[in-house]
Coordinates of N, CA, C and O and ligand atoms in Angstrom, one line a residue:
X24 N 6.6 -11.7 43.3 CA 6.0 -10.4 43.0 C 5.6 -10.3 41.5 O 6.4 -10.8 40.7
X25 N 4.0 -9.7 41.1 CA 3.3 -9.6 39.6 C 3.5 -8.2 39.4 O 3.2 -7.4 40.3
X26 N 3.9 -7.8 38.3 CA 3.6 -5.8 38.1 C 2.2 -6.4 38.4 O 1.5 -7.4 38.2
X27 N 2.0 -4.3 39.1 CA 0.5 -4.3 39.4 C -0.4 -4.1 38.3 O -0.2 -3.2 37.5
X28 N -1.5 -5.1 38.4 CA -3.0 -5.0 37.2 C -3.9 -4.8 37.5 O -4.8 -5.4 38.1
X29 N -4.1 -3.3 36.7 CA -5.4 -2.6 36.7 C -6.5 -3.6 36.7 O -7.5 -3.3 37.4
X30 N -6.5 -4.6 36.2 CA -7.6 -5.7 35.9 C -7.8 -6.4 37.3 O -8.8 -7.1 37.2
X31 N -7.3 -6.5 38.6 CA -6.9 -7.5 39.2 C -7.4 -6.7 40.9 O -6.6 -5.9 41.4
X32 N -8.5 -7.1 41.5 CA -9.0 -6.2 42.6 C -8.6 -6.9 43.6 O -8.9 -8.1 43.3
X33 N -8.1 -6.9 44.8 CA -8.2 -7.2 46.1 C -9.2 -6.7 47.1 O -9.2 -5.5 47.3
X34 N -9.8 -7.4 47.6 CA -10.8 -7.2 48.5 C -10.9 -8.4 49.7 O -11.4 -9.5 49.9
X35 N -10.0 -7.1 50.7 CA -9.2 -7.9 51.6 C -10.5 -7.4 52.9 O -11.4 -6.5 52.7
X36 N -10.5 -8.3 54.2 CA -11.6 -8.3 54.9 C -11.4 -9.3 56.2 O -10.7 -10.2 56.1
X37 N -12.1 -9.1 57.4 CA -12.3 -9.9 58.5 C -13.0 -11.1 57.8 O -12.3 -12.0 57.4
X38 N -14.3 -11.0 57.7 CA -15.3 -11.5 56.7 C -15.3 -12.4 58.1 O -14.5 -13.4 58.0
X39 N -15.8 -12.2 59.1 CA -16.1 -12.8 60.7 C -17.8 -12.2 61.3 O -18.2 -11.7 62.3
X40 N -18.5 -12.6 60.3 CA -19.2 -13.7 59.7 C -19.3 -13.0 58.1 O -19.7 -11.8 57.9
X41 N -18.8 -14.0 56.9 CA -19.4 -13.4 55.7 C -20.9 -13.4 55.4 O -21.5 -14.4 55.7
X42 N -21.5 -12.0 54.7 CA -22.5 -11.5 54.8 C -23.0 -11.5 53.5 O -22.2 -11.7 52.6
X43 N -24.8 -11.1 52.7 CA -25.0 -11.1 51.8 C -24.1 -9.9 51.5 O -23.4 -10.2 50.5
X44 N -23.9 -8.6 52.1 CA -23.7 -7.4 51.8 C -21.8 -7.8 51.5 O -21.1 -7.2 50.6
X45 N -21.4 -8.6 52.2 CA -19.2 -8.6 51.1 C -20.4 -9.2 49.9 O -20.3 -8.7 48.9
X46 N -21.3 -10.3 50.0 CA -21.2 -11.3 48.6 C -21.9 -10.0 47.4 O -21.9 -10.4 46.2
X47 N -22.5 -8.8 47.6 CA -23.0 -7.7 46.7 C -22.2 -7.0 46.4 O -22.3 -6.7 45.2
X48 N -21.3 -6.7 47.0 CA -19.6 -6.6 46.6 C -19.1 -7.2 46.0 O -18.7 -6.8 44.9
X49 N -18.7 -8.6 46.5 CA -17.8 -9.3 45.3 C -19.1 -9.8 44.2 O -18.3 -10.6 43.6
X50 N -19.8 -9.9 43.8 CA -20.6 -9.5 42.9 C -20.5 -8.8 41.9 O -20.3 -9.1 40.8
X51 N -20.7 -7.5 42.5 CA -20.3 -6.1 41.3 C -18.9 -6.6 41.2 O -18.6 -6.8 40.0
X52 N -17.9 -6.9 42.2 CA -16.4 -6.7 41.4 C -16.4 -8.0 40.8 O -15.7 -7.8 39.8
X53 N -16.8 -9.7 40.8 CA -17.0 -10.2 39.5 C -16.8 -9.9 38.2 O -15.8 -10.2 37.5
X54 N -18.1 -8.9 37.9 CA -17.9 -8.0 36.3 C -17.3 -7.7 36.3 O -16.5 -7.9 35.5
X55 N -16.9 -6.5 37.3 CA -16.2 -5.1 36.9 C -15.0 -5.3 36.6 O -14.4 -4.6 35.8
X56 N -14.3 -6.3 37.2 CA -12.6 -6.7 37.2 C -11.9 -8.3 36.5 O -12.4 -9.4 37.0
X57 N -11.2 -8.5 35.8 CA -10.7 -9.5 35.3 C -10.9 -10.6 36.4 O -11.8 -11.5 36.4
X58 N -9.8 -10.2 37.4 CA -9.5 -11.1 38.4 C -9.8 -10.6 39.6 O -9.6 -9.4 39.7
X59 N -10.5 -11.3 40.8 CA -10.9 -10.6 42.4 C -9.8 -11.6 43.3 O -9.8 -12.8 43.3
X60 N -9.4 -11.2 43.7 CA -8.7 -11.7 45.2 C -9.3 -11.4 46.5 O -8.9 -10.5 47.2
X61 N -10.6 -12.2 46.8 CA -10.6 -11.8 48.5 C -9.8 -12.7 49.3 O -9.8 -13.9 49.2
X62 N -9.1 -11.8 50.3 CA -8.6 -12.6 51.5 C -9.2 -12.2 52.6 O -9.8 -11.2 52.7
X63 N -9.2 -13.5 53.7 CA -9.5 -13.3 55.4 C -7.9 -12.9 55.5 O -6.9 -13.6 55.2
X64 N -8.0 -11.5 56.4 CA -7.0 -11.2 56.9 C -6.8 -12.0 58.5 O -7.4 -12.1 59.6
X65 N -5.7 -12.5 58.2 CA -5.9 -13.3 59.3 C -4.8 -12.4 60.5 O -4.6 -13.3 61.4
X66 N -4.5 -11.9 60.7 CA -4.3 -11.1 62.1 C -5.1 -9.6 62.0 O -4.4 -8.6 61.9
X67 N -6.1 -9.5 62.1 CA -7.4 -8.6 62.2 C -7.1 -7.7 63.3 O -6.6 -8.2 64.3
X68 N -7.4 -6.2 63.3 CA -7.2 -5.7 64.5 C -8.5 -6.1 65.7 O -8.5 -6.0 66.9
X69 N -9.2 -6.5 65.1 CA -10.6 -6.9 65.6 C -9.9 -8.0 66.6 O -8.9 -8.7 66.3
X70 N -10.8 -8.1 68.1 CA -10.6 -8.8 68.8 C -11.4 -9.9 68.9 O -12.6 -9.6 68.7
X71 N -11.1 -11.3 69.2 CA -12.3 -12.1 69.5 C -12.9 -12.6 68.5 O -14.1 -12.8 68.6
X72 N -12.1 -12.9 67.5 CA -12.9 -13.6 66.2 C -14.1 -14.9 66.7 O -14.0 -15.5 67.7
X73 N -14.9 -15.1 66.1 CA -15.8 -16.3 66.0 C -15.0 -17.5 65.0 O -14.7 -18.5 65.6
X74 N -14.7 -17.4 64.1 CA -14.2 -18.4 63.5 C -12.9 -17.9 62.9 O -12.6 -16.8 62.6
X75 N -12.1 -19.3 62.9 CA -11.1 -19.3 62.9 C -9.9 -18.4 60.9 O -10.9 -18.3 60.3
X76 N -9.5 -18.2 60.6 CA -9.0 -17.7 59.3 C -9.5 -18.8 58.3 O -10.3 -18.5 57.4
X77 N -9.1 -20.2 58.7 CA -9.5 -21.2 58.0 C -10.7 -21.5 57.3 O -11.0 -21.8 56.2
X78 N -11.4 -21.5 58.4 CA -13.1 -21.9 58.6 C -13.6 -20.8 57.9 O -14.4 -21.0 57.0
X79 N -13.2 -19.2 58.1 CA -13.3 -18.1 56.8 C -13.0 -18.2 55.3 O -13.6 -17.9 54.3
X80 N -11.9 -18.7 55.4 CA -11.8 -18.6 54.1 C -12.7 -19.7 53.6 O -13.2 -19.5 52.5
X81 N -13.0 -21.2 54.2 CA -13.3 -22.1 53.2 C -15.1 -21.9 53.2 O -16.0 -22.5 52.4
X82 N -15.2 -21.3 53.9 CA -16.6 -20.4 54.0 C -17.2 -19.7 52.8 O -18.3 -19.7 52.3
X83 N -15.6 -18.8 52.5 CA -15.9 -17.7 51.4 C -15.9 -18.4 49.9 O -16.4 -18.1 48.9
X84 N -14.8 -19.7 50.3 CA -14.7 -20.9 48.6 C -15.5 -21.3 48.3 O -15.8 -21.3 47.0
X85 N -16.7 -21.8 49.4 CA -18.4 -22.1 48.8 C -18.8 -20.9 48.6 O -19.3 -20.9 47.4
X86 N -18.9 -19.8 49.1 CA -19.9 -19.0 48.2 C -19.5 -18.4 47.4 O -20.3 -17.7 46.8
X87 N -18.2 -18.2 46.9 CA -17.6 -17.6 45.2 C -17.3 -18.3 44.8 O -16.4 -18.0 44.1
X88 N -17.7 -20.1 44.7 CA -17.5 -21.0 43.4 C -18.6 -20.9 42.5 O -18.4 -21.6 41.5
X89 N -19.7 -20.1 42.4 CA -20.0 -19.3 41.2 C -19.3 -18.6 40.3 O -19.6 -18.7 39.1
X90 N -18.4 -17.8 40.7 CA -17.6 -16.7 40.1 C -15.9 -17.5 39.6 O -14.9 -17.8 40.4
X91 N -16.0 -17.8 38.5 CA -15.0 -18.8 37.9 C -13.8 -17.3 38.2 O -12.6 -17.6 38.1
X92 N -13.9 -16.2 38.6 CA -12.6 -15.0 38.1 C -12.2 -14.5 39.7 O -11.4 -13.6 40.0
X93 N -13.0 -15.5 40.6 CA -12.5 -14.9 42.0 C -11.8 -15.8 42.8 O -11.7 -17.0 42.4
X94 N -11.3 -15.5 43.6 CA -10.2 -16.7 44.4 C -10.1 -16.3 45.8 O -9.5 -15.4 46.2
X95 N -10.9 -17.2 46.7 CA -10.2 -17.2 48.0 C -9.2 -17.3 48.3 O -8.7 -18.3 48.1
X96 N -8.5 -16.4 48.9 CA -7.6 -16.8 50.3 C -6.8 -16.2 51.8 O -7.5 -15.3 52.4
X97 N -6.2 -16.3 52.2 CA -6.1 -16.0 53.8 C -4.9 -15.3 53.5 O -4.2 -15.7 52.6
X98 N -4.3 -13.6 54.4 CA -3.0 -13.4 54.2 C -2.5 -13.0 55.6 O -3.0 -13.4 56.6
X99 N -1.8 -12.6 55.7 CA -1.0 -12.1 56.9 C -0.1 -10.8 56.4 O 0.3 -10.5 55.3
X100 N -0.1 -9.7 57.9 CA 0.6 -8.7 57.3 C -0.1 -7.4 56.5 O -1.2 -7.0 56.9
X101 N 0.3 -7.0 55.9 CA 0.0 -5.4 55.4 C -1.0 -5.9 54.2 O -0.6 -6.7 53.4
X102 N -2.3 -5.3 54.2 CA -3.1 -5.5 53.1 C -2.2 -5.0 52.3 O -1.5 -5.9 51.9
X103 N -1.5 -3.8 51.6 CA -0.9 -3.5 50.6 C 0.3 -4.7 50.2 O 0.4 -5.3 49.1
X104 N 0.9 -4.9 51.1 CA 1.7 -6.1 50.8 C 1.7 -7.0 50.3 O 2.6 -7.6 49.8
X105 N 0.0 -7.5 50.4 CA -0.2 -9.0 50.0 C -0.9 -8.3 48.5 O -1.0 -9.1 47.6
X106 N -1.3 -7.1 48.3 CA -1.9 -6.5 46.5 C -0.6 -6.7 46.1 O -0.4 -7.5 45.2
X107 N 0.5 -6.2 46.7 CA 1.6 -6.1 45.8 C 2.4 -7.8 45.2 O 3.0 -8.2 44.2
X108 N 2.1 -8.4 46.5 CA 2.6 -10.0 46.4 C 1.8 -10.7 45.2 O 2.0 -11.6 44.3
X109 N 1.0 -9.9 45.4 CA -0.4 -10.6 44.3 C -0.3 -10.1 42.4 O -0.2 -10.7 41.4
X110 N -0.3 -9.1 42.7 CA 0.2 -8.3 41.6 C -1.6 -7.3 41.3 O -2.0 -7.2 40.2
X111 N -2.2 -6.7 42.4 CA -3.9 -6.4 42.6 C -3.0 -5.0 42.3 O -1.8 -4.9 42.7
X112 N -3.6 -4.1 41.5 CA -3.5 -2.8 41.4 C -4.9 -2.0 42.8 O -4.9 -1.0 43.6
X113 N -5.5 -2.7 42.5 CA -6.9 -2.4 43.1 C -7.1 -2.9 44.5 O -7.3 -4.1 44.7
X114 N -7.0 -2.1 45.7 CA -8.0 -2.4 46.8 C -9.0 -2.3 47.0 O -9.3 -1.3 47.6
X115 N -10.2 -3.7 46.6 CA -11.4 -3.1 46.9 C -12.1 -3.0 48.5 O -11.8 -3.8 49.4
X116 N -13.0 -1.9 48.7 CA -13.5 -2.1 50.3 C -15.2 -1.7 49.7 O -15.6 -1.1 48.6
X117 N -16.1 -2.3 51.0 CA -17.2 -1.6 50.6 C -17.8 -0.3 51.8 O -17.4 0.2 52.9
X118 N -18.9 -0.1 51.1 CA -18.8 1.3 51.9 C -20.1 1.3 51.9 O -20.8 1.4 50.9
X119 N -20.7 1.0 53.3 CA -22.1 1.1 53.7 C -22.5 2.7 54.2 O -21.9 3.7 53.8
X120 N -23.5 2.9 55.1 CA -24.0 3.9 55.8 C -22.3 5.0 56.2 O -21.1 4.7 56.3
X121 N -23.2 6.0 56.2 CA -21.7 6.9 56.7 C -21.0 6.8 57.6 O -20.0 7.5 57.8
X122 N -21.2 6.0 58.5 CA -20.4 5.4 59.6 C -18.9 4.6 59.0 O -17.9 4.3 59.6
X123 N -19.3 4.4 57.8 CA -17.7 3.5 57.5 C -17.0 4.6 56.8 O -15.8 4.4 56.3
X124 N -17.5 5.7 56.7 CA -16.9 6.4 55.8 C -15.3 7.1 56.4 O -14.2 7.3 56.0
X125 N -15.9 7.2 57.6 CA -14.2 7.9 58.1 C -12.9 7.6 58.3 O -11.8 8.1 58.2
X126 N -13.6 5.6 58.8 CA -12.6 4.7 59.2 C -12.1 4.4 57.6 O -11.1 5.0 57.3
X127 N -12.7 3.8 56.6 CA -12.5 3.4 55.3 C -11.7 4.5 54.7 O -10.8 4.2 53.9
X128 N -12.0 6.2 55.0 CA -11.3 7.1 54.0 C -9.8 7.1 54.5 O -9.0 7.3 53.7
X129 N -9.5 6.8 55.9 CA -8.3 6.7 56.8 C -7.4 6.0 56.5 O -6.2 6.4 56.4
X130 N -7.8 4.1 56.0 CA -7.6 3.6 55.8 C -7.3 3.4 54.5 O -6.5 2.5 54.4
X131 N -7.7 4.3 53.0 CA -7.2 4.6 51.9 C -6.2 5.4 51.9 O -5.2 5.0 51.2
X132 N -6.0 6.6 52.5 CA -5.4 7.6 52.4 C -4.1 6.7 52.9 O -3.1 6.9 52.2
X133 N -3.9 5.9 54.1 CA -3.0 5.3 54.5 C -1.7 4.4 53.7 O -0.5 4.4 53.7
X134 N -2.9 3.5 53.0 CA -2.5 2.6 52.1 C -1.8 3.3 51.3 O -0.7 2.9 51.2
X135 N -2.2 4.7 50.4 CA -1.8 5.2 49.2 C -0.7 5.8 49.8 O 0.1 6.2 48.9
X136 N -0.3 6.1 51.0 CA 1.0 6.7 51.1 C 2.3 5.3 51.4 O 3.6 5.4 51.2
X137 N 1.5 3.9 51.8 CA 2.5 3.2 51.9 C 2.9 2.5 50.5 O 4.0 2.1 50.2
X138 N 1.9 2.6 49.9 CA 1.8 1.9 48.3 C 1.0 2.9 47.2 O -0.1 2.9 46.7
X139 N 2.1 3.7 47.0 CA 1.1 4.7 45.6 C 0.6 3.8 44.7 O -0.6 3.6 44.4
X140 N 1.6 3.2 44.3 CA 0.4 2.3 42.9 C -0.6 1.5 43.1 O -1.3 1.0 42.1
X141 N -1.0 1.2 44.6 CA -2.4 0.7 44.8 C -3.2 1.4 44.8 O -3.0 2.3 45.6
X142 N -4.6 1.4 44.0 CA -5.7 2.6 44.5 C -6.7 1.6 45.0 O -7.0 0.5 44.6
X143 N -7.3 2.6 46.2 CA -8.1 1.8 47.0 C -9.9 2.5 46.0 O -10.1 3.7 45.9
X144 N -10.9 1.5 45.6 CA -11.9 1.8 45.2 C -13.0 1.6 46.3 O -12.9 0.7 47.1
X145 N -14.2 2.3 46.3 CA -15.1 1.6 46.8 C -16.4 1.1 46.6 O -17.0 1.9 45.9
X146 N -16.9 0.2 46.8 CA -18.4 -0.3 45.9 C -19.3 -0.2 46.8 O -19.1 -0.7 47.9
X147 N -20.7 0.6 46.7 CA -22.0 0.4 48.0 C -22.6 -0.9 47.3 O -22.5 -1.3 46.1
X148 N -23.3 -1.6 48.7 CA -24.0 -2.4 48.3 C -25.4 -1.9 48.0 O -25.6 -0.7 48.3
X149 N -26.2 -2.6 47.6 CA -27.8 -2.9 47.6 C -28.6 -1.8 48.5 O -27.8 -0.8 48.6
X150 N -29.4 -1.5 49.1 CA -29.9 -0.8 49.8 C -30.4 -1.9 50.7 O -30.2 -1.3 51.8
X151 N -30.7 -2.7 50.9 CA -30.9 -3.8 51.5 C -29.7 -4.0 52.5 O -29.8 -3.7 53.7
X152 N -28.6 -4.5 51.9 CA -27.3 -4.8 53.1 C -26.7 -3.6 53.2 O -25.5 -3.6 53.2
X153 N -27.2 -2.3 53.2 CA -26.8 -1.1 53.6 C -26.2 -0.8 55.1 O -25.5 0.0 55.5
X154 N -27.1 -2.2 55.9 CA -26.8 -1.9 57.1 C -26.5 -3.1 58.0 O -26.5 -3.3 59.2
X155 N -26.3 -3.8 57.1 CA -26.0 -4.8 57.4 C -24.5 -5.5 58.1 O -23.6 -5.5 57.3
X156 N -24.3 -5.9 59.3 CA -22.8 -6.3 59.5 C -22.9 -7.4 60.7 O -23.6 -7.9 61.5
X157 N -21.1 -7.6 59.9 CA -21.0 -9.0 60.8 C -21.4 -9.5 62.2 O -21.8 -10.6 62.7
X158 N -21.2 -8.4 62.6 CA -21.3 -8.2 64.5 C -22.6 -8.6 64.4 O -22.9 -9.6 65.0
X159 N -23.6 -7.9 63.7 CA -25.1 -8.0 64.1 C -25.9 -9.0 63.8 O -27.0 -9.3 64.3
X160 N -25.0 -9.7 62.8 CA -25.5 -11.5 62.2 C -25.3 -12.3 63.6 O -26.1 -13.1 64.1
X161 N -23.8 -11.8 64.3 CA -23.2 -12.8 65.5 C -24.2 -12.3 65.9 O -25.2 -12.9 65.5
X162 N -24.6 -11.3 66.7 CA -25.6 -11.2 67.9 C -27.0 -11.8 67.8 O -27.5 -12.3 68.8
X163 N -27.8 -11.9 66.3 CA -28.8 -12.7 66.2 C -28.7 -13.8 66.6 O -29.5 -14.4 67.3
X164 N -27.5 -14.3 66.1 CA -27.0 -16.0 66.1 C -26.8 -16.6 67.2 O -27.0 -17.8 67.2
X165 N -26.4 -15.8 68.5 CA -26.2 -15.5 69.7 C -27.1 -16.4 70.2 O -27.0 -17.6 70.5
X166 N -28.2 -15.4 70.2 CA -29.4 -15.3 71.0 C -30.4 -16.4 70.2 O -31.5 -16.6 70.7
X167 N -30.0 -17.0 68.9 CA -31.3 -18.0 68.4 C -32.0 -17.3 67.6 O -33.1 -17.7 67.4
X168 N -31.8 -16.1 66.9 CA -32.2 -15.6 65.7 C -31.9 -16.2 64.1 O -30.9 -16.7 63.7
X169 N -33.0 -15.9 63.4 CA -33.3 -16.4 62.2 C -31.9 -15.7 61.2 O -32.0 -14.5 61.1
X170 N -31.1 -16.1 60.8 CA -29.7 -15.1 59.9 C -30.2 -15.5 59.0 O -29.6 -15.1 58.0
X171 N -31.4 -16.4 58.4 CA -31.0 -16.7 56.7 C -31.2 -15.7 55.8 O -30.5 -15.7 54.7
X172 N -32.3 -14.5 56.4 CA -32.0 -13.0 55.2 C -30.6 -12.8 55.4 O -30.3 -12.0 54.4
X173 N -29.5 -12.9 56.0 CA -28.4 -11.9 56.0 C -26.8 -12.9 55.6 O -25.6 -12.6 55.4
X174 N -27.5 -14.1 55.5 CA -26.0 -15.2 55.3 C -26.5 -15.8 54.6 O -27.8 -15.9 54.6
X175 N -25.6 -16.4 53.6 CA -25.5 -17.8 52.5 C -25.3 -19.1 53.7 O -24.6 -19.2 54.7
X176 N -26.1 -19.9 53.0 CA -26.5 -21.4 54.2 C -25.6 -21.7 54.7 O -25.8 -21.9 55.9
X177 N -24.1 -22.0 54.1 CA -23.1 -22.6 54.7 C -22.2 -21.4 55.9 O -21.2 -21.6 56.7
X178 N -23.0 -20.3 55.8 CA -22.3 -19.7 57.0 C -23.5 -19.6 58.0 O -23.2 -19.0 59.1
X179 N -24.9 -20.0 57.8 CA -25.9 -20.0 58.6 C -25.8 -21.1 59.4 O -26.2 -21.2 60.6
X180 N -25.0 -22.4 58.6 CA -24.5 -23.9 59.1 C -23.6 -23.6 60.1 O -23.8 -24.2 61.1
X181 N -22.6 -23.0 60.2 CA -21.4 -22.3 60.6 C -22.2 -21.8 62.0 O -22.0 -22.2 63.2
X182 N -22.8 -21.1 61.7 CA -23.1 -20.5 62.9 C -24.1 -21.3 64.2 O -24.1 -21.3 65.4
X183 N -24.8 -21.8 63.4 CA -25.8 -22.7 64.5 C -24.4 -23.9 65.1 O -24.4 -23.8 66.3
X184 N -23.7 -24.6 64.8 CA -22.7 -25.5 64.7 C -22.1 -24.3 65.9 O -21.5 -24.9 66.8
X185 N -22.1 -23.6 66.1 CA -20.6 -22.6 67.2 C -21.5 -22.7 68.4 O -21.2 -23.2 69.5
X186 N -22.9 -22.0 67.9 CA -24.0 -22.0 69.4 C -24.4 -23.1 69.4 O -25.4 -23.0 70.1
X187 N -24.3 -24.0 69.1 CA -24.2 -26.0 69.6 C -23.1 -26.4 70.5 O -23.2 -26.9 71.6
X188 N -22.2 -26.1 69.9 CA -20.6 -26.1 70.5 C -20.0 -25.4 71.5 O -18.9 -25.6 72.0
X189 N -20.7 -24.4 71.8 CA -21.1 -23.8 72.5 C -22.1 -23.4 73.8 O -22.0 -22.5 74.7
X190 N -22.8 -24.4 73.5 CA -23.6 -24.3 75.0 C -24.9 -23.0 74.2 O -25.9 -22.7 74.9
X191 N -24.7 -22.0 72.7 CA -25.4 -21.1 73.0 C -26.9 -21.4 72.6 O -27.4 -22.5 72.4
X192 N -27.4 -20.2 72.6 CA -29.1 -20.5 72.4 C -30.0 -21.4 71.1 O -31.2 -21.6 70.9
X193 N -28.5 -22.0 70.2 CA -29.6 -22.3 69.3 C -29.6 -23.9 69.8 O -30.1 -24.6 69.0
X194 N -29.0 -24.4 71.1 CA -29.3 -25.7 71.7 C -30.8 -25.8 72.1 O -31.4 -24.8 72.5
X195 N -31.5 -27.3 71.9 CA -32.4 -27.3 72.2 C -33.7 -26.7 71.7 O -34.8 -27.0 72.2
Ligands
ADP8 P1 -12.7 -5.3 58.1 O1 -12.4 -5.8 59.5 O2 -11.5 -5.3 57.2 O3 -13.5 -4.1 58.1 P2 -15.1 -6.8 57.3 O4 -15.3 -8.2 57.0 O5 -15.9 -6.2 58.4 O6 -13.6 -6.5 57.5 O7 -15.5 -5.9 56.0 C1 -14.7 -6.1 54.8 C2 -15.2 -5.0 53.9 O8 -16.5 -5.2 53.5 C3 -15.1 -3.6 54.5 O9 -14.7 -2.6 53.5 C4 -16.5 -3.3 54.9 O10 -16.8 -1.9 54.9 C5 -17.3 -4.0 53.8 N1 -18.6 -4.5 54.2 C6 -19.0 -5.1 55.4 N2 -20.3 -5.3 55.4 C7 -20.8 -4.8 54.3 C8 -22.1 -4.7 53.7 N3 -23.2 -5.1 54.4 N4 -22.2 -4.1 52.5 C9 -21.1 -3.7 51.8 N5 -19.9 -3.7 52.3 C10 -19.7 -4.3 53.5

């Protein structure tokens, strides 16, 4: 256990497919914060992952080995848990179209009653990945759609590699 640091953001997530719109996020939190911690939560209430916690996280290490102040990794358990294990004062989430607004406000208000000294912040992305989400990357990817506006190469590699392995449409 680290006392908690205001300097020090967590920006915990499925990230089941990571998208430009988390990387516009951890972007702004780059500057804004000393230190970023994203984790793949690896027991997700989400059913049916596409890739595995692993294959997430080492997904997420290529695309924030730009950012010398961020750190991949995988947790288990209570997102507050692992800020506090960590020593994150800060839960970051991002907050697209008003559809995330209810689940995301739920999900702060929650946290601050299990853990007062974490505050949960939120960052919007771009207007671009406003509307952007994981589910809808998989569904293109599905069916043999083009993801490179919406993913960094190594999760566009990721994805053609599942629908190979897969039997799905991007065979042949
Ligand atoms: P979770 O299952 O915890 O919601 P996600 O990987 O879907 O995990 O999202 C992690 C965080 O990133 C959430 O706060 C979500 O609202 C945010 N997020 C997802 N897609 C985008 C996007 N396109 N732009 C900004 N934030 C996003």
């Amino acid at each position: 256990m680290h006392p908690p640091d205001a300097t020090h953001a967590l920006y915990p997530g499925s990230f089941d497919v990571l998208t430009f719109g988390h990387l516009d996020v951890l972007r702004r939190a780059a500057r804004t914060f000393q230190r970023v911690t994203v984790a793949v939560a690896a027991n997700p209430a989400k059913r049916d992952p596409l890739f595995t916690p692993g294959e997430r996280l080492e997904m997420l290490r290529v695309s924030v080995a730009e950012w010398p102040n961020v750190e991949a990794r995988t947790f288990e358990g209570l997102t507050v848990d692992f800020a506090r294990e960590i020593g994150a004062a800060v839960i970051l989430r991002g907050l697209r179209a008003v559809s995330d607004f209810e689940f995301e406000f739920q999900l702060a208000m929650m946290n601050d009653q299990l853990a007062p000294g974490v505050t949960t912040i939120f960052m919007a992305p771009l207007p671009q990945y406003s509307f952007l989400s994981s589910s809808l990357v998989k569904e293109i990817a599905r069916f043999g759609g083009d993801v490179s506006p919406f993913v960094p190469p190594v999760v566009q590699a990721a994805l053609l590699d599942k629908a190979r392995g897969h039997g799905g449409a991007a065979r042949g």
